CSV table of C-alpha atoms in Angstrom, one decimal:
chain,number,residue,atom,x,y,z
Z,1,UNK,CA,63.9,-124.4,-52.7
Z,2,UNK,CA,65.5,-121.2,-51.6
Z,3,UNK,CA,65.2,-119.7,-55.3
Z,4,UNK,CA,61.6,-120.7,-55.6
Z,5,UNK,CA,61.1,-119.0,-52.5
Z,6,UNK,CA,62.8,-115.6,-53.4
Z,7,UNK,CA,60.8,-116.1,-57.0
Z,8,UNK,CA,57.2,-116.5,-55.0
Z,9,UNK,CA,58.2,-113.7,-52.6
Z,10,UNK,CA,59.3,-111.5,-55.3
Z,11,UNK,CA,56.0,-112.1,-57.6
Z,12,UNK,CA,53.6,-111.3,-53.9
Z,13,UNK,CA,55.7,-108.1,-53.8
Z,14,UNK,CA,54.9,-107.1,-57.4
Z,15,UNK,CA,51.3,-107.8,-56.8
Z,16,UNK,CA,50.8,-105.8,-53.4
Z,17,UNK,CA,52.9,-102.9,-54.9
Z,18,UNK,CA,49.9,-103.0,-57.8
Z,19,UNK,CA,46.6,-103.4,-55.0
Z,20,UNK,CA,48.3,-100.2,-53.4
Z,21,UNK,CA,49.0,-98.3,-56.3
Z,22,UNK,CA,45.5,-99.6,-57.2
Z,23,UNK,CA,44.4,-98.2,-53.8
Z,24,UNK,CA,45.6,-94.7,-54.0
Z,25,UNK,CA,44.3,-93.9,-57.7
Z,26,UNK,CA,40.7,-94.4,-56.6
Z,27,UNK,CA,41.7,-92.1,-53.7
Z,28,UNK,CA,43.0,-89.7,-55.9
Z,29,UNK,CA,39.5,-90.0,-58.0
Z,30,UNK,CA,38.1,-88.6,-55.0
Z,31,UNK,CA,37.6,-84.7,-54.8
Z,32,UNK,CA,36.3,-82.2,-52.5
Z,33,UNK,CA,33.6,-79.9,-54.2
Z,34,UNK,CA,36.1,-77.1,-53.2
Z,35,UNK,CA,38.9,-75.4,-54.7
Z,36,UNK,CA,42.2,-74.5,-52.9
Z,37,UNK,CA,41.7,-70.5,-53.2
Z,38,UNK,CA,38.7,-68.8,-53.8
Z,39,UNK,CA,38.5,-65.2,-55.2
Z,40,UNK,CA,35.7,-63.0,-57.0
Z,41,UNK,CA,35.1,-58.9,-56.8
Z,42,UNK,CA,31.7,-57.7,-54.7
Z,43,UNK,CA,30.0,-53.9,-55.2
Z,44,UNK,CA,32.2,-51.7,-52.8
Z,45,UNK,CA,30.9,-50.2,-49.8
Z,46,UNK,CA,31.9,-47.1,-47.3
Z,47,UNK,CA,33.2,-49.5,-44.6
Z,48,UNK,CA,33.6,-46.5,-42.6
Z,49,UNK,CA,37.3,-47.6,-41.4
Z,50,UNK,CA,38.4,-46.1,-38.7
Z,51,UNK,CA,42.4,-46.0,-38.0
Z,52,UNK,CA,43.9,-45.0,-34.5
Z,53,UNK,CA,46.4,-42.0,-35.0
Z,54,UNK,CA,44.3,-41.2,-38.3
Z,55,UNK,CA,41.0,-41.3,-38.2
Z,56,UNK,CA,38.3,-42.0,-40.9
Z,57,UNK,CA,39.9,-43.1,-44.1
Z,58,UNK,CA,38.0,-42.5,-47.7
Z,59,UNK,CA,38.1,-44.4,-50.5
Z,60,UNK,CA,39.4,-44.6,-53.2
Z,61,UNK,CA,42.5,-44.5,-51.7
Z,62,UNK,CA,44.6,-41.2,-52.1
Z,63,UNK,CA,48.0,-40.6,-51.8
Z,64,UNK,CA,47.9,-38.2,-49.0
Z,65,UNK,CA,45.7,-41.0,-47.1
Z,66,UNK,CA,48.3,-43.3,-48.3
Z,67,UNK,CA,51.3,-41.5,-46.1
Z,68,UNK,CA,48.6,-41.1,-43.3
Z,69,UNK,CA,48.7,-44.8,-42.9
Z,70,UNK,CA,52.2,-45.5,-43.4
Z,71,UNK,CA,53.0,-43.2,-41.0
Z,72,UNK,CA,51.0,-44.7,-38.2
Z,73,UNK,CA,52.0,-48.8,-39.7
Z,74,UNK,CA,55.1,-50.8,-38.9
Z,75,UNK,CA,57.1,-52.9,-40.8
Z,76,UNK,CA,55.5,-56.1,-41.8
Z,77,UNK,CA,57.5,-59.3,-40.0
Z,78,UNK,CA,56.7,-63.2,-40.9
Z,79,UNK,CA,57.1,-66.0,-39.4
Z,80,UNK,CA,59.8,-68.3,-40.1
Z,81,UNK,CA,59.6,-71.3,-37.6
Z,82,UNK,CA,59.2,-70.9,-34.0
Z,83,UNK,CA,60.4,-66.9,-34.5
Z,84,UNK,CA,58.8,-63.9,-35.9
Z,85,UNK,CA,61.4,-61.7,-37.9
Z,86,UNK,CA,61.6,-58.3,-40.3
Z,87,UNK,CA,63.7,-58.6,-43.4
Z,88,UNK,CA,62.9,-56.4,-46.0
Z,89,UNK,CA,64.7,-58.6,-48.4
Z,90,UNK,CA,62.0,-61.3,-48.0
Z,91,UNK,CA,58.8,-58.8,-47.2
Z,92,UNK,CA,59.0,-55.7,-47.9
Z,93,UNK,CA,55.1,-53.8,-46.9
Z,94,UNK,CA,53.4,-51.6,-44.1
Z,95,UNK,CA,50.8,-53.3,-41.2
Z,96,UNK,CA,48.2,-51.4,-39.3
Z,97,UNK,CA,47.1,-54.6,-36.4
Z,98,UNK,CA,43.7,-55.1,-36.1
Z,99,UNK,CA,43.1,-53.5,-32.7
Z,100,UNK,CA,43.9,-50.2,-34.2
Z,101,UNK,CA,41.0,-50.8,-36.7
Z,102,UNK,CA,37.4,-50.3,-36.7
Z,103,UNK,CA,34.1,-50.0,-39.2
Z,104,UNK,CA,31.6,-47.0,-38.6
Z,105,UNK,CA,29.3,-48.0,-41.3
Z,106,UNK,CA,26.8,-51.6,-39.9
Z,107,UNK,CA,26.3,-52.5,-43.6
Z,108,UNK,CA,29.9,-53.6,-43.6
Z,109,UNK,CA,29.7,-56.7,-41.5
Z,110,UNK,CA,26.8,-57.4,-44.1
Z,111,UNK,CA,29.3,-57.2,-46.6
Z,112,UNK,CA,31.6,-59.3,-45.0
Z,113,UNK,CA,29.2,-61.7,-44.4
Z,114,UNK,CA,28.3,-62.1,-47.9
Z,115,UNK,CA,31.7,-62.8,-49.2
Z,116,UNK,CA,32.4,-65.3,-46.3
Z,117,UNK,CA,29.6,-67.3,-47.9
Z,118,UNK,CA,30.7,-67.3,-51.4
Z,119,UNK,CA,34.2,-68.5,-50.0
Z,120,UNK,CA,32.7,-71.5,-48.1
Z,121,UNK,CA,30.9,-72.2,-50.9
Z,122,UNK,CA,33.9,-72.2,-53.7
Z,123,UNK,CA,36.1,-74.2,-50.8
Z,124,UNK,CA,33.6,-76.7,-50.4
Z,125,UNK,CA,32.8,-75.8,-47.0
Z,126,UNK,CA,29.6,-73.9,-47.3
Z,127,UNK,CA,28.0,-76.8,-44.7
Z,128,UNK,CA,30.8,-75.8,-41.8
Z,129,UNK,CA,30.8,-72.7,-39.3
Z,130,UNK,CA,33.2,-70.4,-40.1
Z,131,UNK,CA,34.1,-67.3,-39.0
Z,132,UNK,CA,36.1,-64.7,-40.3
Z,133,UNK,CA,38.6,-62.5,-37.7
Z,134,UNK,CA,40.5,-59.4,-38.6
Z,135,UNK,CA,44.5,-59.6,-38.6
Z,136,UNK,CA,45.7,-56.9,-40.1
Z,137,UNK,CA,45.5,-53.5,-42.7
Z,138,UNK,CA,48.3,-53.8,-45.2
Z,139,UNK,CA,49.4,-51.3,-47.3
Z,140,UNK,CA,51.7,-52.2,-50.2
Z,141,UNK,CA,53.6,-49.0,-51.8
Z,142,UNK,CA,56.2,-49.2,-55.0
Z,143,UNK,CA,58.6,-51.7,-54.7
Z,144,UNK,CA,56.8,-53.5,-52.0
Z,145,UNK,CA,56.5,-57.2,-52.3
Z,146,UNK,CA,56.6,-60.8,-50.0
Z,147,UNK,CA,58.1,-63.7,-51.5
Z,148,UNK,CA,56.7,-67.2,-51.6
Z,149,UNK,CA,55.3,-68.7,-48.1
Z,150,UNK,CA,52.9,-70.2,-46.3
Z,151,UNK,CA,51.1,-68.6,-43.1
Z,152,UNK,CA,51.4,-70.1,-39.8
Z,153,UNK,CA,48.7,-70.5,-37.3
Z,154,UNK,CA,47.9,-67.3,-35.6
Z,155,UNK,CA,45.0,-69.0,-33.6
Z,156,UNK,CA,43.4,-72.1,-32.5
Z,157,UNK,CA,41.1,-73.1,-35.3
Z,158,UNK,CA,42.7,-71.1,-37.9
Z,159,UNK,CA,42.2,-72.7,-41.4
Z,160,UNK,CA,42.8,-70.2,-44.1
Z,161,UNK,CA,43.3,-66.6,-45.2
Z,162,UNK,CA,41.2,-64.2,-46.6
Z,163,UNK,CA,42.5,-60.9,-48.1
Z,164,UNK,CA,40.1,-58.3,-49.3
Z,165,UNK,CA,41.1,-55.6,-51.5
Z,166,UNK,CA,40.0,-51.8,-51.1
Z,167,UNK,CA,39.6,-49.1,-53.9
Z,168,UNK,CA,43.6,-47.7,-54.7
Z,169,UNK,CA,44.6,-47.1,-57.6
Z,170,UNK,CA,47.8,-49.0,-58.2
Z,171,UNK,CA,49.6,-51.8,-60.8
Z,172,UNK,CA,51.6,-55.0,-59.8
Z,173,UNK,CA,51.1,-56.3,-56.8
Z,174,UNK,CA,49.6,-59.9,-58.3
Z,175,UNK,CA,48.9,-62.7,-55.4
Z,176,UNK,CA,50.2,-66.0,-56.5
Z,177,UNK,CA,49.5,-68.9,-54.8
Z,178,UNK,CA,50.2,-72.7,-55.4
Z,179,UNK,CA,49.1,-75.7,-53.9
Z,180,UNK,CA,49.8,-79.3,-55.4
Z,181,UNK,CA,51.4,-78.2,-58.5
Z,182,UNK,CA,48.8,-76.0,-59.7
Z,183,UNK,CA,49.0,-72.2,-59.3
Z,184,UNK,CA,46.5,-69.6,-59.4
Z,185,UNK,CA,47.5,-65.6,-60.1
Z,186,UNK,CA,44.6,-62.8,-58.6
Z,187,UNK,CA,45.1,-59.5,-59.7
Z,188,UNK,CA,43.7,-56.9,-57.6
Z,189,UNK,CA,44.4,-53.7,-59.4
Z,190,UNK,CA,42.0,-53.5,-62.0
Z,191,UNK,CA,39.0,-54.3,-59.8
Z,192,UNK,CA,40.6,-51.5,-56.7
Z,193,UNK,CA,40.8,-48.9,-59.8
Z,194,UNK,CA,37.4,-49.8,-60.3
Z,195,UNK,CA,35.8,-48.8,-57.5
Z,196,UNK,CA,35.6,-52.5,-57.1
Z,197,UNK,CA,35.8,-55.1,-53.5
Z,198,UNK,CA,38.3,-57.7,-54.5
Z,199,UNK,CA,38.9,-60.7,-52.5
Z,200,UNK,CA,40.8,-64.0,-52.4
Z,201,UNK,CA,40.8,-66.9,-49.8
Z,202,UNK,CA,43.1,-69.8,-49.5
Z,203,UNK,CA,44.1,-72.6,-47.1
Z,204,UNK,CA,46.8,-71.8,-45.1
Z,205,UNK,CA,49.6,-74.3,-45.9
Z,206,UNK,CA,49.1,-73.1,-49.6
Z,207,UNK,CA,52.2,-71.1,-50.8
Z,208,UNK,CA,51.3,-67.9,-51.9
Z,209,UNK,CA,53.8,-64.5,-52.7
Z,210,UNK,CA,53.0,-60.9,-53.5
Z,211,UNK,CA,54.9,-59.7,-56.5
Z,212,UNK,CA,56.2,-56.5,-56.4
Z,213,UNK,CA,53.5,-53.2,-56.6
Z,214,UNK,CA,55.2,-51.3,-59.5
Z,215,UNK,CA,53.0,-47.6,-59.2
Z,216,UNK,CA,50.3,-46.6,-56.7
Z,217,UNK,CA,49.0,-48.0,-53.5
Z,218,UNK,CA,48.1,-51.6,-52.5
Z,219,UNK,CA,45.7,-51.8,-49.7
Z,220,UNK,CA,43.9,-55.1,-47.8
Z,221,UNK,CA,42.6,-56.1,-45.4
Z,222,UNK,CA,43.5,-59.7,-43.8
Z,223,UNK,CA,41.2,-61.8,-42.0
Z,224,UNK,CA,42.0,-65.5,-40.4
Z,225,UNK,CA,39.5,-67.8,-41.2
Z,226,UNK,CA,38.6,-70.1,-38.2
Z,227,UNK,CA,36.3,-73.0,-38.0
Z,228,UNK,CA,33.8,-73.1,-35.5
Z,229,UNK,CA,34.3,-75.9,-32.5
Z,230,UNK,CA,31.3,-78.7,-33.2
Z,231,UNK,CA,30.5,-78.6,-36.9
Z,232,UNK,CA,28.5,-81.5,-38.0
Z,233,UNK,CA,30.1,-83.9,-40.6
Z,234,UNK,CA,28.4,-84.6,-43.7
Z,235,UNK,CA,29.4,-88.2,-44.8
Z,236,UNK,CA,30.7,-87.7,-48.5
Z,237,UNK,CA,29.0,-89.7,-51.4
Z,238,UNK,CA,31.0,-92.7,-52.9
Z,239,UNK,CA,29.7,-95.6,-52.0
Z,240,UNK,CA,31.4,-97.3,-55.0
Z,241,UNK,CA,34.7,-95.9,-53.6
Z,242,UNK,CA,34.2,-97.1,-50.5
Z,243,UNK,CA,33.3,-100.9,-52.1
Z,244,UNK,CA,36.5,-100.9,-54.3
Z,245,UNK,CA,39.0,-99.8,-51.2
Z,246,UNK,CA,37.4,-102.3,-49.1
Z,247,UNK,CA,38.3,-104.9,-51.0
Z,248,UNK,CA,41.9,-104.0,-51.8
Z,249,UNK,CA,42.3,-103.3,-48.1
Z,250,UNK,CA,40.6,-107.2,-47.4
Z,251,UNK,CA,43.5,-108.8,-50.0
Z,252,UNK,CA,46.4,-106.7,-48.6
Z,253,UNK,CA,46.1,-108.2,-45.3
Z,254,UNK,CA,48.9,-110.5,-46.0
Z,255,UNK,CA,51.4,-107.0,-45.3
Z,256,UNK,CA,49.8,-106.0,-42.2
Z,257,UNK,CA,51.9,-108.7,-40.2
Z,258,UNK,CA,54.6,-106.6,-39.3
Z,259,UNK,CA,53.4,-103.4,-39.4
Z,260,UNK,CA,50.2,-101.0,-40.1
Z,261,UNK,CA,49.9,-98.7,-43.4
Z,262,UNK,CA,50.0,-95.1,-43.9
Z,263,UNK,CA,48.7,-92.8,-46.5
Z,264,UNK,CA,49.7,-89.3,-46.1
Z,265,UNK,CA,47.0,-86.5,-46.7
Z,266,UNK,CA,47.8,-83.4,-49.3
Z,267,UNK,CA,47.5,-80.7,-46.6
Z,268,UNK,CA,49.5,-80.1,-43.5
Z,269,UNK,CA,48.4,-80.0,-40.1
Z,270,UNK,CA,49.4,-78.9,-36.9
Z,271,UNK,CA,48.2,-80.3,-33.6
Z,272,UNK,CA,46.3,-77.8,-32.8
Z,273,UNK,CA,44.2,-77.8,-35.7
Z,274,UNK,CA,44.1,-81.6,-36.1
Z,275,UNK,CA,40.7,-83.8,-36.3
Z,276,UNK,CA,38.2,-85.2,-39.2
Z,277,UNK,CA,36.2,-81.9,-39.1
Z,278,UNK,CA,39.1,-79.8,-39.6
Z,279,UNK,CA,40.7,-81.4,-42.8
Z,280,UNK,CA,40.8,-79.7,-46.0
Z,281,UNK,CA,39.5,-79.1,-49.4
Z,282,UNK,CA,40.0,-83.1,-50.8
Z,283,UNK,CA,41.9,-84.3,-47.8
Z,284,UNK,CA,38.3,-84.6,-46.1
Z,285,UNK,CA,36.3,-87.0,-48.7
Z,286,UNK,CA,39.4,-89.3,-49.0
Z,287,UNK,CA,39.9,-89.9,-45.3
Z,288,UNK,CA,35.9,-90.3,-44.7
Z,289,UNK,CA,36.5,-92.8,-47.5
Z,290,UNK,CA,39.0,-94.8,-46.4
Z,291,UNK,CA,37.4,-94.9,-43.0
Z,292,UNK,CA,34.1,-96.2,-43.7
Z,293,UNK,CA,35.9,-98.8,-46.0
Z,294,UNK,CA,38.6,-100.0,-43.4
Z,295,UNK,CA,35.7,-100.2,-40.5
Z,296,UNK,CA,33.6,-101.9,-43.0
Z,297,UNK,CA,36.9,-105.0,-43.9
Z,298,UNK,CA,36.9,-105.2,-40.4
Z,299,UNK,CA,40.1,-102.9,-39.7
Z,300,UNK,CA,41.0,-100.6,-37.2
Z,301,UNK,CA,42.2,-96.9,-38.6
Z,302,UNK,CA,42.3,-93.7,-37.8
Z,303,UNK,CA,43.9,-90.3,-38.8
Z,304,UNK,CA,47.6,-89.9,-37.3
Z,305,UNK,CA,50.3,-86.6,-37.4
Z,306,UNK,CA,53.3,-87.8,-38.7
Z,307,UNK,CA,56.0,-85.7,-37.5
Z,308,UNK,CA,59.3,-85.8,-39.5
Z,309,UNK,CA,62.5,-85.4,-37.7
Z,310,UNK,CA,65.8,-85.1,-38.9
Z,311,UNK,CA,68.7,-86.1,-36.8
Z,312,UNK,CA,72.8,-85.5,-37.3
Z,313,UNK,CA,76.0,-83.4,-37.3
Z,314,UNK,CA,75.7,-80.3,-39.5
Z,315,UNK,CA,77.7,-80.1,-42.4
């Protein structure tokens, strides 16, 4: 009796370890109308930039303008957990903060504007308000590089990064950046030579690098990309989806006895920046999925931050 018990119990594992892997290839059918990093080149305008201890800097970029900047600039830090740091052997490049910038010329805000909506429209998010907050002026000179990371949260609502690139003649410099096992390489030299705007966007937990700038002058500007308070949310369009999971959800009810399930999202969070509206690229149609098809088997869910802790002596 025993071994026909261990036989049954064996075969209901086999098949509930099938309805979930079952479960999570529909959800991974499922995809935001995003990508995870946007980029493109606009026409350049005079953004009529304005440094403190400088003054009006023209573009292209010179080399005399160049030293102006570094001059007046600090040492790029990063984070690296709760602390911010300066190594040179991890980021090596100049920053100029954002209160010691400004724009003389009104059409530049237009400008701005323009390539915020091509973003939100590339990230899937063109139906969310976003807005877009100056960080920092970065200047990148030869040798200059930052090795892979990902940005922390520098304010509440912070979802992404964009980096614009101003006219400066230089080579190297390529952005990198990698999410889920796909990468994507920008390269903003030819476009800055060109008298070009070049721009790239990405969500924030995205691991991105700068490789090294190998002649000339590298120059952005970074803006944090924050998300509106009280967006409306658009439920997503898979109502077949939605049919499918509830019925896998309805004959795995067997395992919910002795504890609830958990399906961890692509992106990561921080409790801050935590809720349904805020979710990203195709973390948001999967979890409006699964939602609507738990509520309509009848089940209680709801998103969750799993925190992962690690306990013991160091070795």
């Amino acid at each position: 009796q025993n071994w026909l018990q261990s036989k049954y119990s064996a075969k209901k594992t086999k098949k509930m370890k099938d309805i979930e892997k079952e479960l999570l290839a529909i959800l991974d059918d499922i995809e935001g109308s995003g990508v995870f990093v946007a980029s493109g080149e606009n026409d350049f305008i005079m953004p009529g930039l304005k440094v403190k201890g400088v003054g009006e800097v023209g573009f292209p970029l010179n080399k005399s303008a160049a030293k102006s900047l570094i001059k007046v600039a600090k040492k790029a830090p990063f984070g690296k957990g709760s602390k911010t740091i300066t190594d040179t052997s991890v980021r090596s490049a100049w920053e100029i903060d954002a209160k010691e910038i400004s724009f003389g010329n009104k059409k530049w805000k237009k400008s701005l504007d323009n390539i915020l909506k091509d973003v939100k429209i590339d990230l899937g998010i063109e139906n969310r308000k976003v807005k877009a907050n100056l960080y920092k002026l970065l200047v990148y000179e030869k040798g200059d590089f930052f090795l892979a990371h990902k940005d922390s949260e520098k304010e509440k609502g912070m979802f992404g990064t964009l980096v614009i690139g101003l006219p400066s003649e230089h080579s190297g410099g390529e952005l990198l950046v990698r999410f889920d096992g796909q990468e994507e390489v920008i390269d903003f030299s030819e476009p800055a030579s060109q008298y070009e705007m070049p721009y790239a966007a990405f969500y924030a937990d995205c691991e991105h690098e700068v490789k090294p700038v190998t002649s000339g002058y590298r120059v952005n500007l970074v803006y944090n990309l924050v998300q509106k308070a009280g967006n409306k949310i658009y439920s997503p369009q898979f109502s077949d989806q939605v049919e499918d999971l509830m019925g896998l959800i309805k004959s795995m009810e067997s395992s919910f006895d002795s504890k609830p399930k958990a399906i961890l999202l692509n992106h990561q969070y921080t409790p801050t920046n935590f809720s349904l509206s805020q979710l990203k690229h195709h973390d948001w149609p999967r979890a409006q999925t699964l939602l609507e098809a738990a509520d309509k088997a009848g089940y209680f869910a709801r998103l969750g931050l799993l925190t992962h802790y690690m306990m013991g002596d160091l070795e």
